[in-house]
PDB file of C-alpha atoms in Angstrom:
ATOM      1  CA  MET A   1     -51.947   3.827 -23.062  1.00 43.00           C
ATOM      2  CA  ALA A   2     -53.583   5.897 -25.710  1.00 41.00           C
ATOM      3  CA  LYS A   3     -53.232   5.339 -29.398  1.00 41.00           C
ATOM      4  CA  LYS A   4     -51.998   8.498 -31.069  1.00 40.00           C
ATOM      5  CA  SER A   5     -53.968   9.853 -33.982  1.00 35.00           C
ATOM      6  CA  LYS A   6     -52.436  10.876 -37.300  1.00 36.00           C
ATOM      7  CA  LYS A   7     -53.204  14.503 -36.472  1.00 33.00           C
ATOM      8  CA  GLN A   8     -51.150  14.208 -33.284  1.00 37.00           C
ATOM      9  CA  GLN A   9     -48.305  12.720 -35.306  1.00 38.00           C
ATOM     10  CA  SER A  10     -47.736  15.673 -37.590  1.00 43.00           C
ATOM     11  CA  GLY A  11     -44.120  16.499 -36.858  1.00 57.00           C
ATOM     12  CA  GLY A  12     -43.629  13.100 -35.230  1.00 88.00           C
ATOM     13  CA  THR A  13     -40.465  11.065 -35.558  1.00 95.00           C
ATOM     14  CA  PRO A  14     -40.170   8.111 -37.944  1.00 97.00           C
ATOM     15  CA  ALA A  15     -40.595   5.872 -34.868  1.00 97.00           C
ATOM     16  CA  THR A  16     -43.908   7.412 -33.786  1.00 96.00           C
ATOM     17  CA  VAL A  17     -45.122   7.547 -37.379  1.00 96.00           C
ATOM     18  CA  ALA A  18     -44.355   3.806 -37.730  1.00 96.00           C
ATOM     19  CA  LEU A  19     -46.203   3.030 -34.492  1.00 97.00           C
ATOM     20  CA  THR A  20     -49.239   5.016 -35.587  1.00 96.00           C
ATOM     21  CA  ALA A  21     -49.250   3.415 -39.049  1.00 95.00           C
ATOM     22  CA  ALA A  22     -49.146  -0.035 -37.426  1.00 96.00           C
ATOM     23  CA  GLY A  23     -52.050   0.815 -35.122  1.00 96.00           C
ATOM     24  CA  VAL A  24     -49.981   0.018 -32.030  1.00 95.00           C
ATOM     25  CA  GLU A  25     -50.918   1.478 -28.662  1.00 96.00           C
ATOM     26  CA  TYR A  26     -48.140   3.546 -27.165  1.00 97.00           C
ATOM     27  CA  THR A  27     -47.476   6.522 -24.933  1.00 96.00           C
ATOM     28  CA  VAL A  28     -44.982   9.280 -25.685  1.00 95.00           C
ATOM     29  CA  HIS A  29     -42.871  10.637 -22.831  1.00 94.00           C
ATOM     30  CA  SER A  30     -40.823  13.779 -23.361  1.00 93.00           C
ATOM     31  CA  TYR A  31     -38.332  15.444 -21.075  1.00 91.00           C
ATOM     32  CA  ASP A  32     -35.709  18.148 -21.289  1.00 89.00           C
ATOM     33  CA  HIS A  33     -32.478  16.489 -22.391  1.00 87.00           C
ATOM     34  CA  ASP A  34     -29.365  17.589 -20.499  1.00 87.00           C
ATOM     35  CA  PRO A  35     -26.384  17.387 -22.882  1.00 85.00           C
ATOM     36  CA  ASN A  36     -24.067  17.122 -19.850  1.00 86.00           C
ATOM     37  CA  HIS A  37     -25.702  13.967 -18.454  1.00 85.00           C
ATOM     38  CA  PRO A  38     -23.255  11.038 -18.677  1.00 84.00           C
ATOM     39  CA  SER A  39     -25.882   8.485 -19.818  1.00 86.00           C
ATOM     40  CA  TYR A  40     -28.782   9.060 -22.218  1.00 85.00           C
ATOM     41  CA  GLY A  41     -30.658   6.001 -20.909  1.00 85.00           C
ATOM     42  CA  GLU A  42     -30.211   6.714 -17.226  1.00 88.00           C
ATOM     43  CA  GLU A  43     -31.227  10.316 -17.855  1.00 89.00           C
ATOM     44  CA  ALA A  44     -34.443   9.089 -19.515  1.00 91.00           C
ATOM     45  CA  ALA A  45     -35.262   6.754 -16.614  1.00 90.00           C
ATOM     46  CA  GLU A  46     -34.655   9.484 -14.033  1.00 91.00           C
ATOM     47  CA  ALA A  47     -36.600  12.129 -15.946  1.00 91.00           C
ATOM     48  CA  MET A  48     -39.606   9.845 -16.463  1.00 93.00           C
ATOM     49  CA  GLY A  49     -39.490   8.334 -12.968  1.00 93.00           C
ATOM     50  CA  VAL A  50     -39.364   4.838 -14.482  1.00 93.00           C
ATOM     51  CA  SER A  51     -37.243   1.946 -13.233  1.00 93.00           C
ATOM     52  CA  PRO A  52     -34.041   1.586 -15.315  1.00 93.00           C
ATOM     53  CA  GLU A  53     -34.967  -2.088 -15.815  1.00 94.00           C
ATOM     54  CA  ARG A  54     -37.973  -0.906 -17.916  1.00 96.00           C
ATOM     55  CA  VAL A  55     -36.086   1.668 -19.983  1.00 96.00           C
ATOM     56  CA  PHE A  56     -34.196   0.097 -22.886  1.00 97.00           C
ATOM     57  CA  LYS A  57     -31.350   1.558 -24.924  1.00 96.00           C
ATOM     58  CA  THR A  58     -30.868   0.882 -28.607  1.00 97.00           C
ATOM     59  CA  LEU A  59     -27.332  -0.043 -29.605  1.00 97.00           C
ATOM     60  CA  VAL A  60     -25.983  -0.853 -33.046  1.00 98.00           C
ATOM     61  CA  ALA A  61     -23.346  -3.549 -33.353  1.00 98.00           C
ATOM     62  CA  ASP A  62     -21.503  -5.188 -36.219  1.00 98.00           C
ATOM     63  CA  VAL A  63     -22.028  -8.946 -36.190  1.00 98.00           C
ATOM     64  CA  ASP A  64     -19.802 -10.665 -38.748  1.00 98.00           C
ATOM     65  CA  GLY A  65     -20.107  -7.654 -41.078  1.00 97.00           C
ATOM     66  CA  THR A  66     -23.868  -7.137 -40.612  1.00 97.00           C
ATOM     67  CA  LEU A  67     -25.163  -4.167 -38.631  1.00 98.00           C
ATOM     68  CA  THR A  68     -27.483  -5.477 -35.931  1.00 98.00           C
ATOM     69  CA  VAL A  69     -29.672  -3.654 -33.423  1.00 98.00           C
ATOM     70  CA  ALA A  70     -29.500  -4.664 -29.763  1.00 98.00           C
ATOM     71  CA  VAL A  71     -32.167  -3.415 -27.344  1.00 98.00           C
ATOM     72  CA  VAL A  72     -31.090  -3.810 -23.710  1.00 97.00           C
ATOM     73  CA  PRO A  73     -32.027  -2.290 -20.337  1.00 96.00           C
ATOM     74  CA  VAL A  74     -30.208   0.947 -19.509  1.00 93.00           C
ATOM     75  CA  ALA A  75     -29.476  -0.603 -16.106  1.00 90.00           C
ATOM     76  CA  GLY A  76     -27.007  -3.021 -17.708  1.00 93.00           C
ATOM     77  CA  GLN A  77     -24.696  -3.593 -20.630  1.00 95.00           C
ATOM     78  CA  LEU A  78     -24.790  -5.434 -23.919  1.00 98.00           C
ATOM     79  CA  ASP A  79     -23.133  -8.848 -23.980  1.00 98.00           C
ATOM     80  CA  LEU A  80     -21.608  -8.812 -27.469  1.00 98.00           C
ATOM     81  CA  LYS A  81     -20.917 -12.559 -27.495  1.00 98.00           C
ATOM     82  CA  ALA A  82     -24.552 -13.296 -26.578  1.00 98.00           C
ATOM     83  CA  LEU A  83     -25.723 -10.913 -29.325  1.00 98.00           C
ATOM     84  CA  ALA A  84     -23.621 -12.717 -31.927  1.00 98.00           C
ATOM     85  CA  THR A  85     -24.973 -16.068 -30.749  1.00 98.00           C
ATOM     86  CA  ALA A  86     -28.571 -14.790 -30.863  1.00 98.00           C
ATOM     87  CA  VAL A  87     -28.292 -14.016 -34.587  1.00 98.00           C
ATOM     88  CA  GLY A  88     -26.179 -17.045 -35.496  1.00 97.00           C
ATOM     89  CA  GLY A  89     -22.946 -15.089 -35.743  1.00 97.00           C
ATOM     90  CA  LYS A  90     -19.483 -15.640 -34.376  1.00 97.00           C
ATOM     91  CA  ARG A  91     -18.175 -12.200 -33.501  1.00 97.00           C
ATOM     92  CA  ALA A  92     -19.749  -8.870 -32.561  1.00 98.00           C
ATOM     93  CA  ALA A  93     -18.315  -5.418 -31.931  1.00 98.00           C
ATOM     94  CA  MET A  94     -19.937  -2.053 -31.438  1.00 98.00           C
ATOM     95  CA  ALA A  95     -20.586  -0.314 -34.760  1.00 98.00           C
ATOM     96  CA  ASP A  96     -18.915   2.931 -35.685  1.00 97.00           C
ATOM     97  CA  PRO A  97     -21.230   5.645 -34.280  1.00 96.00           C
ATOM     98  CA  ALA A  98     -21.257   7.630 -37.539  1.00 97.00           C
ATOM     99  CA  LEU A  99     -22.190   4.495 -39.502  1.00 97.00           C
ATOM    100  CA  ALA A 100     -24.941   3.688 -36.984  1.00 97.00           C
ATOM    101  CA  GLU A 101     -26.342   7.210 -37.383  1.00 97.00           C
ATOM    102  CA  ARG A 102     -26.227   7.116 -41.194  1.00 97.00           C
ATOM    103  CA  THR A 103     -27.789   3.659 -41.391  1.00 97.00           C
ATOM    104  CA  THR A 104     -30.603   4.223 -38.878  1.00 97.00           C
ATOM    105  CA  GLY A 105     -31.301   7.872 -39.687  1.00 97.00           C
ATOM    106  CA  TYR A 106     -31.109   8.800 -36.018  1.00 97.00           C
ATOM    107  CA  VAL A 107     -28.484  10.566 -33.887  1.00 94.00           C
ATOM    108  CA  ARG A 108     -26.585   8.810 -31.120  1.00 91.00           C
ATOM    109  CA  GLY A 109     -28.581   8.964 -27.905  1.00 89.00           C
ATOM    110  CA  GLY A 110     -31.776   9.090 -29.960  1.00 93.00           C
ATOM    111  CA  ILE A 111     -31.532   5.894 -32.006  1.00 96.00           C
ATOM    112  CA  SER A 112     -34.863   4.102 -31.929  1.00 97.00           C
ATOM    113  CA  PRO A 113     -35.382   0.450 -32.811  1.00 98.00           C
ATOM    114  CA  LEU A 114     -38.464   1.656 -34.737  1.00 98.00           C
ATOM    115  CA  GLY A 115     -38.728   3.560 -38.014  1.00 97.00           C
ATOM    116  CA  GLN A 116     -35.093   3.185 -38.972  1.00 97.00           C
ATOM    117  CA  ARG A 117     -33.938   4.302 -42.421  1.00 96.00           C
ATOM    118  CA  LYS A 118     -32.689   0.762 -43.160  1.00 95.00           C
ATOM    119  CA  LYS A 119     -34.317  -2.258 -41.522  1.00 94.00           C
ATOM    120  CA  LEU A 120     -31.678  -4.079 -39.498  1.00 97.00           C
ATOM    121  CA  PRO A 121     -31.790  -7.440 -37.706  1.00 98.00           C
ATOM    122  CA  THR A 122     -32.934  -6.714 -34.151  1.00 98.00           C
ATOM    123  CA  VAL A 123     -32.477  -8.557 -30.855  1.00 98.00           C
ATOM    124  CA  LEU A 124     -34.511  -7.587 -27.781  1.00 98.00           C
ATOM    125  CA  ASP A 125     -33.167  -8.626 -24.394  1.00 98.00           C
ATOM    126  CA  ALA A 126     -35.303 -11.389 -22.898  1.00 98.00           C
ATOM    127  CA  SER A 127     -35.786  -9.376 -19.688  1.00 97.00           C
ATOM    128  CA  ALA A 128     -38.255  -7.164 -21.592  1.00 98.00           C
ATOM    129  CA  SER A 129     -40.887  -9.908 -21.395  1.00 97.00           C
ATOM    130  CA  ALA A 130     -40.980  -9.516 -17.591  1.00 97.00           C
ATOM    131  CA  HIS A 131     -42.684  -6.111 -17.980  1.00 97.00           C
ATOM    132  CA  PRO A 132     -46.133  -5.195 -19.332  1.00 98.00           C
ATOM    133  CA  THR A 133     -44.569  -2.144 -21.015  1.00 98.00           C
ATOM    134  CA  ILE A 134     -41.065  -0.909 -21.704  1.00 98.00           C
ATOM    135  CA  CYS A 135     -39.680   2.422 -22.880  1.00 97.00           C
ATOM    136  CA  VAL A 136     -37.413   2.896 -25.896  1.00 97.00           C
ATOM    137  CA  SER A 137     -36.193   5.964 -27.718  1.00 96.00           C
ATOM    138  CA  ALA A 138     -38.776   7.604 -29.942  1.00 96.00           C
ATOM    139  CA  GLY A 139     -36.025   8.778 -32.270  1.00 95.00           C
ATOM    140  CA  ARG A 140     -34.868  11.943 -30.591  1.00 93.00           C
ATOM    141  CA  ARG A 141     -32.965  12.773 -27.414  1.00 91.00           C
ATOM    142  CA  GLY A 142     -35.519  13.642 -24.755  1.00 93.00           C
ATOM    143  CA  LEU A 143     -38.331  11.604 -26.342  1.00 95.00           C
ATOM    144  CA  GLU A 144     -39.312   8.047 -25.397  1.00 95.00           C
ATOM    145  CA  VAL A 145     -42.165   5.733 -26.344  1.00 97.00           C
ATOM    146  CA  GLU A 146     -43.716   3.272 -23.957  1.00 97.00           C
ATOM    147  CA  LEU A 147     -45.202   0.140 -25.504  1.00 98.00           C
ATOM    148  CA  SER A 148     -45.555  -3.565 -24.867  1.00 98.00           C
ATOM    149  CA  PRO A 149     -42.490  -5.726 -25.504  1.00 98.00           C
ATOM    150  CA  GLU A 150     -44.697  -7.875 -27.751  1.00 98.00           C
ATOM    151  CA  SER A 151     -45.546  -4.890 -29.950  1.00 98.00           C
ATOM    152  CA  LEU A 152     -41.902  -3.886 -30.190  1.00 98.00           C
ATOM    153  CA  SER A 153     -40.870  -7.445 -31.081  1.00 97.00           C
ATOM    154  CA  LYS A 154     -43.544  -7.740 -33.733  1.00 97.00           C
ATOM    155  CA  LEU A 155     -42.800  -4.388 -35.394  1.00 97.00           C
ATOM    156  CA  THR A 156     -39.035  -4.912 -35.478  1.00 97.00           C
ATOM    157  CA  GLN A 157     -39.241  -8.667 -36.103  1.00 97.00           C
ATOM    158  CA  ALA A 158     -36.887  -8.978 -33.141  1.00 98.00           C
ATOM    159  CA  VAL A 159     -35.360 -12.134 -31.789  1.00 97.00           C
ATOM    160  CA  LEU A 160     -35.885 -12.364 -28.013  1.00 98.00           C
ATOM    161  CA  ALA A 161     -32.648 -13.475 -26.307  1.00 98.00           C
ATOM    162  CA  PRO A 162     -30.648 -12.903 -23.113  1.00 98.00           C
ATOM    163  CA  ILE A 163     -28.189 -10.311 -24.495  1.00 98.00           C
ATOM    164  CA  GLY A 164     -27.943  -7.994 -21.501  1.00 96.00           C
ATOM    165  CA  ARG A 165     -25.774  -8.310 -18.426  1.00 93.00           C
ATOM    166  CA  ALA A 166     -25.722  -6.429 -15.146  1.00 84.00           C
TER     167      ALA A 166
END
């Protein structure tokens, strides 16, 4: 993976700008987004030729009144009860999409766990640690960043927990 220079980041997304500022090694993958594809995450995996177990989607949930970011493989689903438990909460539900967009500064299908407008508690599915690198949204539909799960956890101050299910 190559570290991107500041010059390469002109016009970058808040996610890639945050990665560059932190000095984290990452690779950007772009592809032509098909607005008719039924799943943003599966589309990304197919377009990049990467296993869906290594491509993670960013979801925003409401845990006891606190917006919380969940990062899970596109090959599965978010276990809301496990997410609540991971952050010491009792109940979780998916956040209103418009609220998630306003709070993160990203559009649905392009929400990145990195460079969000407001820093939210983040939980990364434990399966991420089984891979040397994973892919997450770079903050725009059709743009992904590949980085180590350790780097993602450190930058987002994520809790690592089993929050995904097949």
